[in-house]
Coordinates of C-alpha atoms in Angstrom, one line a residue:
X56 CA 156.7 191.1 109.5
X57 CA 157.9 194.6 109.5
X58 CA 160.2 195.8 106.7
X59 CA 163.5 197.2 107.6
X60 CA 164.7 199.2 104.4
X61 CA 168.2 200.6 104.1
X62 CA 168.4 203.3 101.4
X63 CA 170.5 203.4 98.2
X64 CA 169.9 204.4 94.5
X65 CA 167.0 202.7 93.1
X66 CA 168.9 200.9 90.3
X67 CA 171.7 199.2 92.4
X68 CA 169.8 196.2 93.2
X69 CA 168.0 195.2 96.6
X70 CA 167.9 192.2 98.8
X71 CA 165.9 190.9 101.7
X72 CA 167.0 188.5 104.2
X73 CA 164.4 186.8 106.2
X74 CA 165.0 184.7 109.4
X75 CA 162.2 182.6 110.6
X76 CA 162.2 179.9 113.4
X77 CA 160.0 177.0 112.4
X78 CA 158.3 175.0 115.0
X79 CA 159.5 171.7 115.7
X80 CA 157.8 169.0 113.7
X81 CA 156.6 171.7 111.2
X82 CA 159.6 171.6 108.9
X83 CA 157.9 169.6 106.0
X84 CA 155.1 172.0 105.8
X85 CA 157.1 174.8 105.9
X86 CA 159.0 173.9 103.1
X87 CA 156.0 173.2 101.0
X88 CA 154.9 176.8 102.0
X89 CA 158.3 178.3 100.9
X90 CA 158.0 176.6 97.6
X91 CA 154.5 178.3 97.1
X92 CA 156.2 181.6 98.3
X93 CA 159.0 181.1 95.6
X94 CA 156.5 180.4 92.8
X95 CA 154.6 183.6 93.9
X96 CA 157.5 185.9 94.0
X97 CA 158.8 184.7 90.4
X98 CA 155.8 186.7 88.9
X99 CA 156.9 190.1 90.3
X100 CA 158.8 192.4 88.2
X101 CA 162.5 192.7 89.0
X102 CA 162.8 189.3 90.6
X103 CA 166.4 187.8 90.0
X104 CA 166.6 184.9 92.5
X105 CA 166.1 183.1 95.8
X106 CA 168.1 181.1 98.0
X107 CA 166.9 179.1 101.3
X108 CA 169.3 177.9 104.0
X109 CA 168.3 175.2 106.6
X110 CA 169.3 175.7 110.1
X111 CA 173.0 175.0 111.1
X112 CA 174.4 173.8 114.3
X113 CA 173.1 176.1 117.2
X114 CA 170.7 178.1 114.9
X115 CA 167.6 177.2 116.9
X116 CA 165.6 175.8 113.9
X117 CA 166.0 179.2 112.2
X118 CA 165.6 179.0 108.4
X119 CA 167.0 181.9 106.3
X120 CA 165.6 182.9 103.0
X121 CA 167.0 185.4 100.6
X122 CA 165.2 187.1 97.7
X123 CA 167.1 189.4 95.3
X124 CA 165.3 192.3 92.9
X125 CA 166.8 194.6 90.4
X126 CA 165.5 197.7 92.2
X127 CA 164.4 198.8 95.7
X128 CA 161.0 199.7 94.5
X129 CA 160.4 196.3 92.7
X130 CA 161.2 194.6 96.2
X131 CA 159.1 197.0 98.0
X132 CA 156.1 196.0 95.7
X133 CA 156.6 192.3 96.4
X134 CA 156.9 193.0 100.3
X135 CA 153.7 195.3 100.4
X136 CA 151.7 192.8 98.1
X137 CA 148.5 191.0 98.9
X138 CA 149.9 187.8 97.8
X139 CA 152.6 188.1 100.2
X140 CA 150.4 189.0 103.1
X141 CA 148.1 186.1 102.7
X142 CA 151.2 183.7 102.3
X143 CA 152.4 185.0 105.8
X144 CA 148.9 184.8 107.3
X145 CA 148.7 181.3 106.1
X146 CA 152.2 180.3 107.4
X147 CA 151.8 182.0 111.0
X148 CA 151.0 178.7 112.7
X149 CA 154.5 177.3 111.4
X150 CA 156.5 179.9 113.0
X151 CA 157.8 180.0 116.5
X152 CA 157.7 183.7 117.1
X153 CA 157.8 186.6 114.6
X154 CA 160.0 186.3 111.6
X155 CA 162.7 188.9 111.1
X156 CA 163.8 190.5 108.1
X157 CA 166.5 193.1 106.7
X158 CA 166.1 194.9 103.5
X159 CA 169.6 195.7 101.9
X160 CA 169.6 198.2 99.1
X161 CA 172.6 198.8 97.0
X162 CA 176.2 197.0 97.9
X163 CA 177.1 193.5 97.5
X164 CA 174.4 190.5 98.0
X165 CA 174.8 188.7 101.3
X166 CA 176.1 185.5 99.6
X167 CA 178.6 187.3 97.1
X168 CA 180.9 184.2 97.0
X169 CA 179.8 180.7 96.8
X170 CA 182.0 179.7 99.7
X171 CA 181.5 182.9 101.8
X172 CA 179.5 182.6 105.0
X173 CA 177.8 185.9 106.0
X174 CA 176.5 187.4 109.1
X175 CA 173.8 190.1 108.8
X176 CA 173.4 192.1 112.1
X177 CA 170.6 194.7 112.8
X178 CA 171.5 197.3 115.6
X179 CA 169.0 199.3 117.4
X180 CA 171.2 202.5 118.0
X181 CA 170.3 204.7 121.0
X182 CA 168.8 208.2 119.8
X183 CA 171.7 210.9 119.8
X184 CA 174.5 208.3 119.6
X185 CA 174.3 207.7 115.9
X186 CA 177.6 209.1 115.1
X187 CA 179.5 207.5 118.2
X188 CA 178.1 204.1 117.0
X189 CA 179.4 204.6 113.4
X190 CA 182.9 205.5 115.0
X191 CA 182.6 202.4 117.2
X192 CA 181.8 200.2 114.0
X193 CA 184.8 201.2 112.3
X194 CA 186.8 200.3 115.4
X195 CA 185.1 196.8 115.3
X196 CA 185.8 196.6 111.5
X197 CA 189.4 197.1 111.9
X198 CA 189.5 194.6 114.7
X199 CA 187.5 191.9 112.8
X200 CA 190.0 192.4 109.7
X201 CA 192.7 190.7 111.8
X202 CA 190.9 187.5 112.2
X203 CA 191.5 184.4 109.9
X204 CA 189.1 183.9 106.9
X205 CA 187.8 187.6 107.0
X206 CA 186.5 188.5 103.5
X207 CA 185.0 191.9 104.1
X208 CA 182.2 194.0 105.5
X209 CA 179.4 196.6 104.7
X210 CA 177.6 199.1 106.8
X211 CA 174.0 200.2 105.8
X212 CA 172.7 203.3 107.4
X213 CA 169.1 203.8 108.2
X214 CA 166.5 206.1 106.5
X215 CA 164.5 208.7 108.3
X216 CA 160.8 207.7 108.0
X217 CA 161.4 204.2 106.8
X218 CA 163.3 202.4 109.5
X219 CA 165.7 203.0 112.4
X220 CA 168.0 200.2 112.5
X221 CA 171.5 200.3 111.2
X222 CA 172.7 196.8 109.5
X223 CA 176.2 195.5 109.5
X224 CA 177.0 192.8 106.7
X225 CA 180.3 191.0 107.0
X226 CA 181.8 187.8 105.4
X227 CA 184.2 185.1 106.4
X228 CA 185.5 182.1 104.2
X229 CA 184.1 179.4 106.6
X230 CA 181.4 178.9 109.1
X231 CA 184.1 178.1 111.7
X232 CA 185.9 181.3 111.0
X233 CA 182.7 183.2 111.3
X234 CA 181.7 181.4 114.6
X235 CA 185.4 182.1 116.0
X236 CA 185.1 185.9 115.4
X237 CA 181.4 185.8 117.0
X238 CA 182.6 184.1 120.1
X239 CA 186.0 185.9 120.2
X240 CA 187.0 187.7 123.6
X241 CA 187.9 190.9 121.1
X242 CA 184.3 190.9 119.9
X243 CA 182.8 190.4 123.5
X244 CA 184.9 193.5 124.6
X245 CA 183.7 195.6 121.8
X246 CA 180.2 194.6 122.4
X247 CA 180.5 195.7 126.2
X248 CA 181.8 198.9 124.9
X249 CA 179.2 199.4 122.3
X250 CA 176.3 198.9 124.8
X251 CA 176.7 202.5 125.3
X252 CA 175.5 203.2 121.8
X253 CA 173.0 200.6 120.9
X254 CA 170.2 198.9 122.9
X255 CA 170.3 195.5 121.2
X256 CA 171.1 193.7 118.2
X257 CA 169.9 190.8 116.0
X258 CA 172.2 188.2 114.3
X259 CA 171.4 186.1 111.2
X260 CA 173.8 183.8 109.6
X261 CA 173.7 183.2 105.8
X262 CA 175.7 180.3 104.0
X263 CA 177.2 176.9 104.6
X264 CA 180.7 175.5 104.7
X265 CA 180.3 173.1 101.8
X266 CA 178.0 175.3 99.7
X267 CA 180.4 175.1 96.6
X268 CA 179.9 171.5 96.2
X269 CA 176.0 171.7 96.8
X270 CA 174.3 173.9 94.1
X271 CA 171.1 172.6 92.6
X272 CA 170.3 175.1 90.1
X273 CA 168.6 178.6 90.4
X274 CA 165.4 179.6 91.8
X275 CA 163.6 177.5 94.5
X276 CA 166.1 174.5 94.1
X277 CA 169.1 176.8 95.2
X278 CA 168.9 175.7 98.9
X279 CA 171.8 173.8 100.3
X280 CA 171.2 170.6 102.2
X281 CA 171.6 170.3 106.1
X282 CA 175.3 170.2 107.2
X283 CA 175.0 166.4 108.4
X284 CA 173.9 165.4 105.0
X285 CA 176.7 167.5 103.4
X286 CA 179.3 165.8 105.5
X287 CA 177.8 162.2 104.9
X288 CA 177.9 162.9 101.2
X289 CA 181.4 164.5 101.1
X290 CA 182.7 161.2 103.0
X291 CA 181.2 159.3 100.4
X292 CA 182.9 161.0 97.5
X293 CA 186.2 161.7 99.4
X294 CA 186.9 158.2 100.8
X295 CA 187.0 156.1 97.3
X296 CA 188.8 159.3 95.8
X297 CA 191.7 159.2 98.2
X298 CA 191.9 155.4 98.4
X299 CA 192.2 155.3 94.6
X300 CA 194.8 158.0 94.4
X301 CA 196.9 156.2 97.1
X302 CA 196.9 152.9 95.2
X303 CA 197.7 154.7 92.1
X304 CA 199.6 158.1 92.0
X305 CA 200.6 157.5 95.7
X306 CA 202.5 154.4 94.6
X307 CA 204.1 156.0 91.7
X308 CA 205.4 159.1 93.7
X309 CA 206.8 156.7 96.4
X310 CA 208.6 154.7 93.7
X311 CA 209.9 158.1 92.2
X312 CA 211.0 159.1 95.7
X313 CA 209.1 162.3 95.6
X314 CA 209.4 164.0 99.1
X315 CA 206.4 163.5 101.3
X316 CA 205.6 167.3 101.6
X317 CA 205.4 167.5 97.8
X318 CA 203.7 164.2 97.6
X319 CA 201.1 165.2 99.8
X320 CA 200.4 168.5 97.9
X321 CA 199.9 166.7 94.6
X322 CA 197.7 164.3 96.2
X323 CA 195.6 166.9 97.7
X324 CA 195.4 168.9 94.7
X325 CA 194.3 165.8 92.6
X326 CA 191.9 164.5 95.3
X327 CA 190.2 168.1 95.5
X328 CA 189.8 168.6 91.7
X329 CA 188.3 165.1 91.5
X330 CA 186.0 165.6 94.0
X331 CA 184.8 169.0 92.9
X332 CA 184.4 168.3 89.1
X333 CA 183.6 164.7 89.3
X334 CA 182.7 162.8 92.4
X335 CA 180.4 165.4 94.1
X336 CA 178.5 166.1 90.9
X337 CA 177.8 162.5 90.6
X338 CA 177.0 161.9 94.2
X339 CA 174.6 165.0 94.0
X340 CA 172.7 163.6 91.1
X341 CA 172.3 160.2 92.8
X342 CA 171.3 161.3 95.9
X343 CA 169.4 164.3 94.7
X344 CA 166.1 162.8 96.2
X345 CA 167.6 163.1 99.6
X346 CA 170.1 166.0 99.5
X347 CA 167.7 168.4 97.9
X348 CA 165.6 170.2 100.7
X349 CA 162.7 170.6 98.6
X350 CA 162.5 166.9 97.6
X351 CA 163.3 165.4 101.1
X352 CA 160.0 166.1 102.8
X353 CA 159.5 163.1 104.9
X354 CA 161.3 161.1 107.7
X355 CA 161.3 158.1 105.6
X356 CA 163.2 159.8 102.7
X357 CA 165.8 161.4 105.4
X358 CA 166.4 157.9 106.8
X359 CA 166.5 155.8 103.4
X360 CA 169.1 158.3 102.0
X361 CA 171.2 158.3 105.1
X362 CA 171.1 154.3 105.1
X363 CA 172.1 154.5 101.5
X364 CA 175.0 156.6 101.9
X365 CA 176.1 154.3 104.7
X366 CA 175.7 151.4 102.7
X367 CA 177.9 153.1 100.2
X368 CA 180.6 153.5 103.0
X369 CA 180.3 149.9 103.8
X370 CA 180.7 148.7 100.0
X371 CA 183.8 150.9 99.6
X372 CA 185.4 149.7 102.5
X373 CA 184.8 146.2 101.7
X374 CA 186.0 146.6 98.3
X375 CA 189.3 148.3 99.2
X376 CA 189.7 145.9 102.0
X377 CA 189.8 143.0 99.6
X378 CA 191.9 144.9 96.9
X379 CA 194.4 146.8 98.9
X380 CA 195.4 143.7 100.9

């Protein structure tokens, strides 16, 4: 796996974003291997943290892992270490194709905000068209900034003798808004124009739509569950929250003749607050064996957790069916 480094002052922090497609059926072995890798990297000077993101919808089994170091030279020491080379050699049978990585030195980290979803795009710029590409990228940034959910972008230039790629990092508030930009007609027209300046590009996505509700500590356990588990868990926390509010606060607001639009705002504010600070932490603790990717290593665990969540749904429906009348 070749390193693509983007130069910045040595003390500004450094991040490597790795994308690797895992062979079908090898997910459990891969996660165990990634745990060992996370333990190995912690022993290196300057290590600050790691995050792992399971494949999202349409990501073709691509797992994204982020490592953060205090300085570029400390990150380079890890990338060039014999420990990492041995780990990569061991994991080669688990990967479908060659893993890719981008090293970002300086600037904000790819996951600067908990709710942000980030794209890391590496461009292979044609020789002699570098300044044309930079001007084209400015044009693309201006167009991108007009789309819903846009949160910011950064451009990392290559370093002579280290790597030739230009890397663009941009963020949106949700996965849906990011995908809307990536699939937009505006971007397709820009890409057609940009083909004069670059011969190819690679896209990596980092983040999760519900990431703010699914944090399991630092280090190796900072991975988020797959989206289908997140959705099931949110429904388990949201349904009883909304029902209880409808049966209590909702009736009070109705008796007080509060306008519907204001009543809905109050109910939404209360439900999101209860969900964020009480229900989801409770659900996360109860179902940690199923939600934390490093713990859910077998098909039996996946099925058992999903069955328990659906049982919780059924119990809620039964209880509210009998009490709400």
